[in-house]
Coordinates of C-alpha atoms and ligand atoms in Angstrom, one line a residue:
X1 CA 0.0 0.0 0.0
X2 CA 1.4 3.8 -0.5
X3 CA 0.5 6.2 1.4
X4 CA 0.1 9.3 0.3
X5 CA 1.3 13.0 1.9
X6 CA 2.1 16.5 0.5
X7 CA 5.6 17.0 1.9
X8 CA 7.6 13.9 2.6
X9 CA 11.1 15.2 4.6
X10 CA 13.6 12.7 4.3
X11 CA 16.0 12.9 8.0
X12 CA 14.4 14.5 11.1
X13 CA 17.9 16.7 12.0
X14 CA 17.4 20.6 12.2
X15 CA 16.9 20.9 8.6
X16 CA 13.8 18.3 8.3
X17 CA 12.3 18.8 11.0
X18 CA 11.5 22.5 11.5
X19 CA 10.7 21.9 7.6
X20 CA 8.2 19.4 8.4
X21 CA 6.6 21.8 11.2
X22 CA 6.7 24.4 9.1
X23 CA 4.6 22.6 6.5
X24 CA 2.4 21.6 8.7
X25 CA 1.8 24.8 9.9
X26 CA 0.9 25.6 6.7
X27 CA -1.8 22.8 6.2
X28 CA 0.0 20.2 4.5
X29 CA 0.1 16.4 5.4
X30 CA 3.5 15.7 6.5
X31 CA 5.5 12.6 6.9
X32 CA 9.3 12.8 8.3
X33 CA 11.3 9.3 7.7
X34 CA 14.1 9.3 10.0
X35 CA 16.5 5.6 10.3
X36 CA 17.9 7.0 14.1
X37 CA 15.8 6.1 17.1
X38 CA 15.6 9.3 18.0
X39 CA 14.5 12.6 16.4
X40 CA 16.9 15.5 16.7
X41 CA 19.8 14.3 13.9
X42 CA 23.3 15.6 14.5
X43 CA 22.3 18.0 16.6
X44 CA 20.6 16.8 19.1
X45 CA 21.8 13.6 19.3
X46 CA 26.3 14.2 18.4
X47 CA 26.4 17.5 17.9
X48 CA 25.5 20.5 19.5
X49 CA 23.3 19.9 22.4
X50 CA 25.7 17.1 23.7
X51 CA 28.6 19.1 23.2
X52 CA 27.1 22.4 24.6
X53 CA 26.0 20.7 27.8
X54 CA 29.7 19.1 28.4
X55 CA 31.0 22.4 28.0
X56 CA 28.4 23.8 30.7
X57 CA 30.0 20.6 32.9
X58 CA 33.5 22.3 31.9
X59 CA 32.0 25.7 32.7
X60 CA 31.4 24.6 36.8
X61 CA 34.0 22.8 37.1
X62 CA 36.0 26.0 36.4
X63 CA 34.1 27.4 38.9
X64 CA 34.9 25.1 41.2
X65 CA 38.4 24.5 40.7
X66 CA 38.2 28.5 41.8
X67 CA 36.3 28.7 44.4
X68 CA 38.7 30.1 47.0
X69 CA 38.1 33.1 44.9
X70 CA 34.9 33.1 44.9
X71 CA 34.8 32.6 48.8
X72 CA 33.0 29.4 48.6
X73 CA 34.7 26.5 50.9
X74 CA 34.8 23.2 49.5
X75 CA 37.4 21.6 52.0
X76 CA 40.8 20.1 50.9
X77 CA 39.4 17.3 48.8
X78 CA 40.4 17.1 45.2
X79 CA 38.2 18.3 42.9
X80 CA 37.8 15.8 39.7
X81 CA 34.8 15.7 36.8
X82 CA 33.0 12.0 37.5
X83 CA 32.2 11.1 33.7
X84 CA 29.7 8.8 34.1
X85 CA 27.4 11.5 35.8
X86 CA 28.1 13.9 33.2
X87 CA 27.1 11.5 30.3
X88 CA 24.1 11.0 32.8
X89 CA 22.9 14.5 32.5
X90 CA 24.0 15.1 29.3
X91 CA 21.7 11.8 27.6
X92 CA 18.8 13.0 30.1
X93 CA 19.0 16.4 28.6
X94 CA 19.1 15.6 24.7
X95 CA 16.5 12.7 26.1
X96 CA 14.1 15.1 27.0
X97 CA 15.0 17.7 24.0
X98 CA 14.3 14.8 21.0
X99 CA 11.1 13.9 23.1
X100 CA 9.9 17.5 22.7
X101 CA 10.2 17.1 18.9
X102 CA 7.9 13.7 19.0
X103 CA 5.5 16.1 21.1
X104 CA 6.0 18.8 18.3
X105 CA 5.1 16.0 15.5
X106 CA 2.4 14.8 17.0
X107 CA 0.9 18.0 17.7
X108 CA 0.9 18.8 14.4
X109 CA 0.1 15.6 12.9
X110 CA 3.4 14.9 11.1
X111 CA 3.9 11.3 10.8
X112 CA 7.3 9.8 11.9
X113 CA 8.1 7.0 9.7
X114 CA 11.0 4.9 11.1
X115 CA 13.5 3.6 8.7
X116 CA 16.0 4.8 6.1
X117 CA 14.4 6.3 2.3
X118 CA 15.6 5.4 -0.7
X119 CA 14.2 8.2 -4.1
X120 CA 12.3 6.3 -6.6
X121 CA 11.1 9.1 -9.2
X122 CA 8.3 10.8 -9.5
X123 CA 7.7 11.8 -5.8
X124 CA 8.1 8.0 -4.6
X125 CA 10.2 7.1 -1.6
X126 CA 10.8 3.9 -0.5
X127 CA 11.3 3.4 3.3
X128 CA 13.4 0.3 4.4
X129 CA 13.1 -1.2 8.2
X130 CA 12.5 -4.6 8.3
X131 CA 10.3 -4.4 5.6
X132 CA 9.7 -1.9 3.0
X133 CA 6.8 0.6 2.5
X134 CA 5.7 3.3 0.0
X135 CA 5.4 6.4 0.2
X136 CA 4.3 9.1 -2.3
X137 CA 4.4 12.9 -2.2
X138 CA 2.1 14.6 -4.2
X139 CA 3.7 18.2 -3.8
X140 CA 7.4 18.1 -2.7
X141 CA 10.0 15.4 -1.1
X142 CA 12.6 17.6 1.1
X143 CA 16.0 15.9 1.5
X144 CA 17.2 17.4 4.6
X145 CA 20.1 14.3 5.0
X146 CA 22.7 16.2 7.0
X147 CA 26.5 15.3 7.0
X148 CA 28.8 12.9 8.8
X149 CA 32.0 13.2 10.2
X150 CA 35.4 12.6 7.6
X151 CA 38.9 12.4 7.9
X152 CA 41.7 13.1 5.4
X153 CA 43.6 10.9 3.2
X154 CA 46.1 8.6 5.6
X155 CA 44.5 8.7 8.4
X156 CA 42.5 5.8 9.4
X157 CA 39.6 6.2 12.0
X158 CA 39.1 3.2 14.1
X159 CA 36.1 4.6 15.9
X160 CA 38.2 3.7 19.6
X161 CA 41.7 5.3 19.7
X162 CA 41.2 7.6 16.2
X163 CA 37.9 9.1 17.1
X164 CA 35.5 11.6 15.5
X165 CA 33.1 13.8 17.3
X166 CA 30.5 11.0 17.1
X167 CA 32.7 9.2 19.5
X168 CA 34.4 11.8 21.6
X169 CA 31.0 12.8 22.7
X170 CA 30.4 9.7 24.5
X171 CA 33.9 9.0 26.8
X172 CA 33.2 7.6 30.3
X173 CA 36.9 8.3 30.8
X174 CA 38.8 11.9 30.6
X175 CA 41.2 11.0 28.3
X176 CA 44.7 11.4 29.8
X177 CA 45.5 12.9 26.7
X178 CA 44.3 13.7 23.4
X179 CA 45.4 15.2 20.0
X180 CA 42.9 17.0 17.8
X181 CA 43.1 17.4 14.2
X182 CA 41.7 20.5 13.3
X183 CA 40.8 23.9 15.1
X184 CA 37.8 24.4 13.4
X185 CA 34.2 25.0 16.0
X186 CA 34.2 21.3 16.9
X187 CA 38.2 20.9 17.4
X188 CA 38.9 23.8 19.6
X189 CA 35.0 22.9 21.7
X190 CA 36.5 19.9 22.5
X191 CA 40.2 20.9 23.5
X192 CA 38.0 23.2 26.1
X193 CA 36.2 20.6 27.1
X194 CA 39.1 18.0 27.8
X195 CA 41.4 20.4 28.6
X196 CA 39.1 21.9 31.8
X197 CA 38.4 17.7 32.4
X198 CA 41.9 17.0 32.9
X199 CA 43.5 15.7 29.6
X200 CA 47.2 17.3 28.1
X201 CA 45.3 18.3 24.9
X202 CA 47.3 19.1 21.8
X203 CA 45.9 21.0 18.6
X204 CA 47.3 20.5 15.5
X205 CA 45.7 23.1 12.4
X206 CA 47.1 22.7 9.1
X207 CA 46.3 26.5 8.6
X208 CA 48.4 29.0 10.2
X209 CA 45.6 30.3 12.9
X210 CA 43.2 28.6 14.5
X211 CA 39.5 28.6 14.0
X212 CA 40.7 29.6 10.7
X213 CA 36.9 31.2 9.5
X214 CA 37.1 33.7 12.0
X215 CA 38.5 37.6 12.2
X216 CA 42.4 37.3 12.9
X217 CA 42.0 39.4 15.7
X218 CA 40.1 36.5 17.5
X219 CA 41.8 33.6 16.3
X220 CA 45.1 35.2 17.9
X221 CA 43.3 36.1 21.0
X222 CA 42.0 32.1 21.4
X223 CA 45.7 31.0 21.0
X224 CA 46.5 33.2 23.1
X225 CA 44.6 32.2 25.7
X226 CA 44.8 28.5 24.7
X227 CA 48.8 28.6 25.4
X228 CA 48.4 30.5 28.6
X229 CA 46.6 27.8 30.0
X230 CA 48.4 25.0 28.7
X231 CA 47.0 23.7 25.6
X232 CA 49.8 23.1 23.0
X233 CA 48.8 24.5 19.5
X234 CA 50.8 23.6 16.3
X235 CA 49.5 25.9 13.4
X236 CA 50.8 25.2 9.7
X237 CA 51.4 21.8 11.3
X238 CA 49.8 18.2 10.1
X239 CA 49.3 15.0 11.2
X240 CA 51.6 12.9 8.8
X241 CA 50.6 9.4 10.5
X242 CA 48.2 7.9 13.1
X243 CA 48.6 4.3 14.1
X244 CA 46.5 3.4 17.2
X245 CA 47.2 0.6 19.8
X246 CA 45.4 -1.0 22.2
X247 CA 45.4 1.7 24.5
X248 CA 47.2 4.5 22.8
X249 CA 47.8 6.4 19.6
X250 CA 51.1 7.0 17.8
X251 CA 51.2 10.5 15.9
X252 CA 53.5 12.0 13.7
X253 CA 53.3 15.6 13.1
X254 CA 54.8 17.3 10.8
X255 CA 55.3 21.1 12.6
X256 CA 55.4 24.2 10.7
X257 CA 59.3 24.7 10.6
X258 CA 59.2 21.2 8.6
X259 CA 60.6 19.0 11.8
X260 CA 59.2 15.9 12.8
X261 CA 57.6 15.5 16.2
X262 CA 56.1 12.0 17.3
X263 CA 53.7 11.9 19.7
X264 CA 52.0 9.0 21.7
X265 CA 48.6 10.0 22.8
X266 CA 45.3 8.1 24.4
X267 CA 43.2 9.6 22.4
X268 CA 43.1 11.1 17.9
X269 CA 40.4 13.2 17.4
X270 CA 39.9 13.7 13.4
X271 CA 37.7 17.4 13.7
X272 CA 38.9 17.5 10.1
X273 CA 35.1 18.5 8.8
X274 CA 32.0 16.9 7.7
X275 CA 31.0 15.5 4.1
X276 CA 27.4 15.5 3.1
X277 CA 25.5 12.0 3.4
X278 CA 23.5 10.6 0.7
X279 CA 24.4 6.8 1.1
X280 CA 21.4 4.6 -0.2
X281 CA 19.5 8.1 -1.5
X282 CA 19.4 7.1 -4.9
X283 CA 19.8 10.8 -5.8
X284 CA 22.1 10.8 -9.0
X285 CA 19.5 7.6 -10.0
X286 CA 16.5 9.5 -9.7
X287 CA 18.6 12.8 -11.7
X288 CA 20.0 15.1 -8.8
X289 CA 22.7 17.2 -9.6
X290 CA 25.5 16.7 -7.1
X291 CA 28.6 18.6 -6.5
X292 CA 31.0 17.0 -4.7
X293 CA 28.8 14.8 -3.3
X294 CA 26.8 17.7 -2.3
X295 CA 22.9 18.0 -4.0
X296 CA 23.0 21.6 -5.8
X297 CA 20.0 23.8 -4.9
X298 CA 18.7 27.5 -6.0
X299 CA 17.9 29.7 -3.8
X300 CA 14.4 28.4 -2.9
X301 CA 16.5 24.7 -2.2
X302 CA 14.8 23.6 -5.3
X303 CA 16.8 21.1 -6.9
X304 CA 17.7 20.5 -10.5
X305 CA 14.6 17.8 -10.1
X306 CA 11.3 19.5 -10.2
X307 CA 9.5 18.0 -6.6
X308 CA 12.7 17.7 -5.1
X309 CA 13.8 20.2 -2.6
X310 CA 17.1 20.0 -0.2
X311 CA 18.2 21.6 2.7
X312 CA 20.9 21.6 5.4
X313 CA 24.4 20.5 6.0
X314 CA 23.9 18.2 2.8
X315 CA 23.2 21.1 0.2
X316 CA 25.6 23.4 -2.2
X317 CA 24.4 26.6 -3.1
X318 CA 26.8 26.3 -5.5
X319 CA 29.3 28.8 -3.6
X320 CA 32.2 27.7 -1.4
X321 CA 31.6 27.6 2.4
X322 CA 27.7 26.7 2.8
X323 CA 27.9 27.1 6.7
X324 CA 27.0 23.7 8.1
X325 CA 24.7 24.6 11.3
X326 CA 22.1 24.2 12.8
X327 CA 20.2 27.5 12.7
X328 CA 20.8 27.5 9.0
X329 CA 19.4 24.4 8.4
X330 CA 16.7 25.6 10.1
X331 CA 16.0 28.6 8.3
X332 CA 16.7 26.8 5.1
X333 CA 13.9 24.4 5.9
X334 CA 11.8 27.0 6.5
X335 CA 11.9 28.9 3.4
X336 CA 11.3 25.8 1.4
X337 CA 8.3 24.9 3.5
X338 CA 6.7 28.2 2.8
X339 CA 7.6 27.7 -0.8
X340 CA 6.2 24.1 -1.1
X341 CA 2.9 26.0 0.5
X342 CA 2.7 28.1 -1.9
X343 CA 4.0 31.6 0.1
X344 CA 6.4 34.0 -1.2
X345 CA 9.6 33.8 0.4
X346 CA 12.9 35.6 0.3
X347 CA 16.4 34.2 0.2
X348 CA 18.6 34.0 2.8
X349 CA 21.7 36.3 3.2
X350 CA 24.5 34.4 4.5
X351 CA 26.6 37.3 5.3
X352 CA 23.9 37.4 7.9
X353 CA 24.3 34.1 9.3
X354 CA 25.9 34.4 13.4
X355 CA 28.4 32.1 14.0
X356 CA 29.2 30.6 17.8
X357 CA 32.1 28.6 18.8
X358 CA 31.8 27.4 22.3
X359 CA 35.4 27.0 23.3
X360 CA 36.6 28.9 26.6
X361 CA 36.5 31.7 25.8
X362 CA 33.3 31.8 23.8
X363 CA 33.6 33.1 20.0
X364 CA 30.5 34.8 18.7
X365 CA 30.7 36.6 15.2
X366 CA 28.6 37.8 12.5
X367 CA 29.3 39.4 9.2
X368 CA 32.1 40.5 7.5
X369 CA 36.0 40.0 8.6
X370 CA 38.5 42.7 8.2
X371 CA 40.2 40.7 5.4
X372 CA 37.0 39.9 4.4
X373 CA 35.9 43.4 4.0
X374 CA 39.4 45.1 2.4
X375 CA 38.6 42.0 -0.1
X376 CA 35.3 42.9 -1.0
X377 CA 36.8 46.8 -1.5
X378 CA 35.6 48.6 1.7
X379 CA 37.7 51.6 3.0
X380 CA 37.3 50.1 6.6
X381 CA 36.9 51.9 9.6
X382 CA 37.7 49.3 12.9
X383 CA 36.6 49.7 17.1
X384 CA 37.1 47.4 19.5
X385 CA 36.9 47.4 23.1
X386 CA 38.4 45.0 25.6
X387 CA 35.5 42.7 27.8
X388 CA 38.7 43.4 30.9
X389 CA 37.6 46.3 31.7
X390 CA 33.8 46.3 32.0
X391 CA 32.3 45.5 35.7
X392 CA 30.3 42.7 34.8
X393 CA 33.3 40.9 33.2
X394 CA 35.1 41.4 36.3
X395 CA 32.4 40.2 39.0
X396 CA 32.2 37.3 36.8
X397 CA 35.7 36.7 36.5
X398 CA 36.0 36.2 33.3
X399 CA 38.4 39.5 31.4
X400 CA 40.2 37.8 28.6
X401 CA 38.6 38.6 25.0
X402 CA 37.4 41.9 23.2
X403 CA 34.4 43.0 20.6
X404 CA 35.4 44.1 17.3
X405 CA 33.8 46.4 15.0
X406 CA 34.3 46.1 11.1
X407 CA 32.6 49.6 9.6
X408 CA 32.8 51.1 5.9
X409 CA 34.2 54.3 6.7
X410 CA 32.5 55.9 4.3
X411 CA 29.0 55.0 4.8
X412 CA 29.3 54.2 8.6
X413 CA 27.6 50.5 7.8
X414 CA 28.8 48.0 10.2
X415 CA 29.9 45.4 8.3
X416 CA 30.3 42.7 11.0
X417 CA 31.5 42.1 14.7
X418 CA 33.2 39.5 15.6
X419 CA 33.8 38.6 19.3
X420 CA 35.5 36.6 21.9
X421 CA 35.1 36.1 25.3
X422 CA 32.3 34.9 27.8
X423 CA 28.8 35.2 26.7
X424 CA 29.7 36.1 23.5
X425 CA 27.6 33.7 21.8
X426 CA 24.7 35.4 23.2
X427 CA 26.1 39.0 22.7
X428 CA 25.9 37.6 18.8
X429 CA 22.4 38.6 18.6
X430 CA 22.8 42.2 19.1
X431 CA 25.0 42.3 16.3
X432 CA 23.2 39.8 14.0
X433 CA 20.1 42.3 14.1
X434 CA 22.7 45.2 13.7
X435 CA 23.9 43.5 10.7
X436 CA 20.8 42.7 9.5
X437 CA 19.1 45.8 9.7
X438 CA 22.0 47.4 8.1
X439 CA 22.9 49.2 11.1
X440 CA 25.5 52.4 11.3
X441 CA 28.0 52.5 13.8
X442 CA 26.4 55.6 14.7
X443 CA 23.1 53.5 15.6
X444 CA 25.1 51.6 17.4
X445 CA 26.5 54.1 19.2
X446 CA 23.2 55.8 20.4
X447 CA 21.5 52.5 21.3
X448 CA 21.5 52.4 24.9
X449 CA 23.5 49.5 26.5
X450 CA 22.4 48.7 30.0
X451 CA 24.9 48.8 32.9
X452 CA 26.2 46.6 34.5
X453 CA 26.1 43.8 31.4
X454 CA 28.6 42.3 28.9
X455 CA 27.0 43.9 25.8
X456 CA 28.1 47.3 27.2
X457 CA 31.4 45.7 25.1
X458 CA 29.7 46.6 21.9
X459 CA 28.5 50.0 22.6
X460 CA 31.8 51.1 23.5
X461 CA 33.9 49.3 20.4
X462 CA 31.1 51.7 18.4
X463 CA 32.2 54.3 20.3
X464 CA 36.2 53.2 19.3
X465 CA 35.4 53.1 16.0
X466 CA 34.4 56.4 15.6
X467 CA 37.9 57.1 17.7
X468 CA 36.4 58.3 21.7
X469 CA 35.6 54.8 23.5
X470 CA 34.2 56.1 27.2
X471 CA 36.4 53.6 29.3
X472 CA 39.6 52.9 27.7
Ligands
FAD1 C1 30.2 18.1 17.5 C2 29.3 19.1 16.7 C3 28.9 20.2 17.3 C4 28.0 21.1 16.7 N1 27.7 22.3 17.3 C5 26.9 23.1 16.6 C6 26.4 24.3 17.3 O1 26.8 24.6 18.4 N2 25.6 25.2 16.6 C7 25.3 24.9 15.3 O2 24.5 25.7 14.7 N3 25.6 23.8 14.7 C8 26.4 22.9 15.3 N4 26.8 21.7 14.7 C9 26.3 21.5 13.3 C10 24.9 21.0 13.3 O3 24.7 19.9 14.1 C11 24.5 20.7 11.8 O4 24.8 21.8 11.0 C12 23.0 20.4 11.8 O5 22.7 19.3 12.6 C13 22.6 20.0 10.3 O6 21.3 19.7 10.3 P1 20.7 18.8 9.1 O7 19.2 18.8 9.3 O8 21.1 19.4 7.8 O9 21.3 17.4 9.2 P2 21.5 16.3 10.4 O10 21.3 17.0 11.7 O11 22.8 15.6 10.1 O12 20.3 15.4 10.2 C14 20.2 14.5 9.2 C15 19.2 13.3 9.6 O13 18.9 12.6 8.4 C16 18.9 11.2 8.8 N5 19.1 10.4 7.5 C17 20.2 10.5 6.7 N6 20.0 9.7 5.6 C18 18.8 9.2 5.8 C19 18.0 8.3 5.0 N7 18.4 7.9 3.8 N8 16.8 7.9 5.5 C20 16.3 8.4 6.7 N9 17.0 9.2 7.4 C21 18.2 9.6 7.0 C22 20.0 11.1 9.8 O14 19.9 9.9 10.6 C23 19.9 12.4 10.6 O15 19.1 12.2 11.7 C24 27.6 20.8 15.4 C25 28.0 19.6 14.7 C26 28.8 18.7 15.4 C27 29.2 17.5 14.8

């Protein structure tokens, strides 16, 4: 028997599902086929939610480990993280957060079909779990089939000594010590993480900064602190060879200066990026044009097959650098919802897109870079102002980091901010709607930032930028 649905969204990760919401929002019948257990994709269930709530874990602990300072007596004993409790609290939190997404389906009559879709043409999709069913969408199938974790020629991943994220988010031990390929948002979240557990954690970035996509500025400012408290970074550097053991990893790095350096670690994390997934699809059978193993979509996320739409971590726009995360997904899902329904929509402007990286300390940025910016041909006008020496930073004990401005001199348009320090990944929002709504520094400048708070950072680098910060 097929049965038959408007919109049929192919993985339930932050792409599909808000899709599928959306669409039923809109008064379509919706069916989600998801082959996990759980609802929530990479996410929910490896990605962000997990990771975000060990780093909250990392965040007390800090705390803790200084609570002499903060007057708060604890006695003599040692103070250690106890893994197993953390992955308690951890699975009970992403427990209860893909639960609230069964809610959302059934409260708006999606229909979560459990097992893994194969395209057969002509809005068919075949779902395999045990046995196979039919499925037909009479408007639009969305592909929202996200991305999985890959590593670089040479190095094999063993899933136990050469881990990805998929696996690092799951240790019941604190690695005595780790490597991590890669200093992009997942490699330097979990050198934070393990380093504030406990682990020697060693970085190796084959670029010469780390988190590579951000504003110089910050990437300097995270070594920076990185070295200061003991995390070894090798930029320009690359793992030449990986061989794990039973208990231990042998690594060969090859550092910028062109020596050798052999190291012999528990633990190689590959944070070397994500490739799109489309195993078992059938998309280049049913006619999908693919880029790199990425499906090409306008942008509406139509693809080049009429009643096929994609969104997510698994789409190419066609440009370099479609940023892989989970808000985007989101919002891409949502605009091909509305489309599907029949509403007019408008594209998305990735300059506007926030990015957070949840190291220690916290990166939060939006917009333009000053490379970025010179490149495109702006006359740049810059302001920052250091998070050190507002009140709030200090009562909360946490100085490093700074807010930086990126204006066109002559128009006065902020062009982006990019941040670093705590609480910058909220801060973002400020600056995403400045962005945005094509804010002036002078805007910026005359919006009133209360007192005592950390966003009082970004008032005053609009105040540097036009050359008279108040407190510095
Ligand atoms: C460690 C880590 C931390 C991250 N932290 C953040 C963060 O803090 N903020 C942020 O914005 N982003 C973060 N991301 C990225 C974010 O998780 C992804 O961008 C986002 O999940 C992409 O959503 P998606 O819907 O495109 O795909 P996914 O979430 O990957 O979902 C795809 C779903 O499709 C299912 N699927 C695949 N093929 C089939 C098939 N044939 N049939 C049925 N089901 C199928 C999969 O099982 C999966 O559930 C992080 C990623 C990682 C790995």
């Amino acid at each position: 028997m097929t049965n038959e649905y408007d919109v049929v969204v192919i993985g339930a990760g932050t792409g599909g599902y808000v899709a599928a919401i959306r669409a039923a929002q809109l008064g379509l019948k919706v069916a989600v086929v998801e082959k996990q257990k759980a609802l929530g994709g990479t996410c929910l269930l490896w990605g962000c939610i997990p990771t975000k709530a060990l780093l909250e874990h990392a965040h007390a602990l800090k705390v803790v480990q200084h609570s002499k300072e903060w007057g708060i007596s604890i006695g003599d004993a040692a103070v250690a993280i106890d893994m197993p409790q953390v992955q308690e609290r951890k699975d009970k939190i992403v427990g209860g957060l893909t639960k609230g997404i069964e809610f959302l389906f059934k409260k708006n009559k999606i229909d979560w079909i459990k097992g893994t879709a194969r395209l057969t043409g002509n809005g068919g999709v075949e779902v395999f779990e045990g046995e196979t069913q039919t499925l037909l969408a009479r408007k639009d199938i969305i592909i929202a089939t996200g991305s999985s974790p890959r590593s670089v020629p040479g190095i094999a991943i063993d899933h136990t000594r050469i881990i990805t994220s998929d696996e690092a988010i799951h240790l019941k031990e604190v690695p005595a010590s780790i490597a991590i390929m890669g200093s992009g948002a997942v490699g330097v979240e979990f050198a934070s993480i393990f380093h504030r557990f406990g682990s020697a954690v060693t970085i190796v970035e084959l670029l010469p900064r780390l988190v590579p996509v951000e504003d110089e500025a910050v990437s300097a400012e995270l070594e920076k602190s990185f070295k200061k408290r003991g995390i070894t970074c090798h930029t320009g550097a690359k793992v030449t060879s990986a061989k794990a053991n039973a208990d231990s990893v042998d690594v060969q790095i090859q550092l910028a200066d062109g020596t050798s350096q052999a190291l012999n670690v528990s633990y190689l994390l590959v944070a070397t990026g994500r490739g799109p997934v489309t195993t078992g699809l059938n998309a280049e059978g049913v006619g999908l044009e693919m880029d790199r193993g990425y499906i090409k979509v306008d942008a509406e996320y139509r693809t080049s097959v009429p009643g096929i739409s994609a969104v997510g971590d698994v789409i190419t726009l066609g440009t370099p650098g479609h940023p892989q995360l989970a808000h985007v997904s989101s919002a891409e899902g949502i605009i091909a919802a509305e489309r599907i329904a029949g509403k007019d929509t408008r594209p998305i402007n990735y300059d506007h897109v926030p990015g957070c990286t949840y190291c220690d300390p916290e990166i939060g940025s939006v917009g333009l870079t000053e490379r970025e910016a010179k490149e495109r041909g702006h006359d740049v006008r810059i302001g920052a102002f250091p998070f050190g020496v507002l009140g709030r930073a200090k009562m909360a004990g946490e100085t490093e980091g700074f807010v930086k401005i990126v204006a066109d001199k002559a128009s006065d348009a902020v062009l982006g901010i990019h941040m670093i320090g705590a609480r910058s990944t909220e801060l973002v929002a400020e600056a995403t709607l400045a962005v945005r709504l094509e804010s002036t520094v002078e805007e910026l400048i005359r919006t009133i930032h209360a007192h005592p708070t950390m966003a009082e950072a970004i008032g005053e680098a609009a105040h540097a930028a036009h050359g008279a910060a108040i407190h510095s």
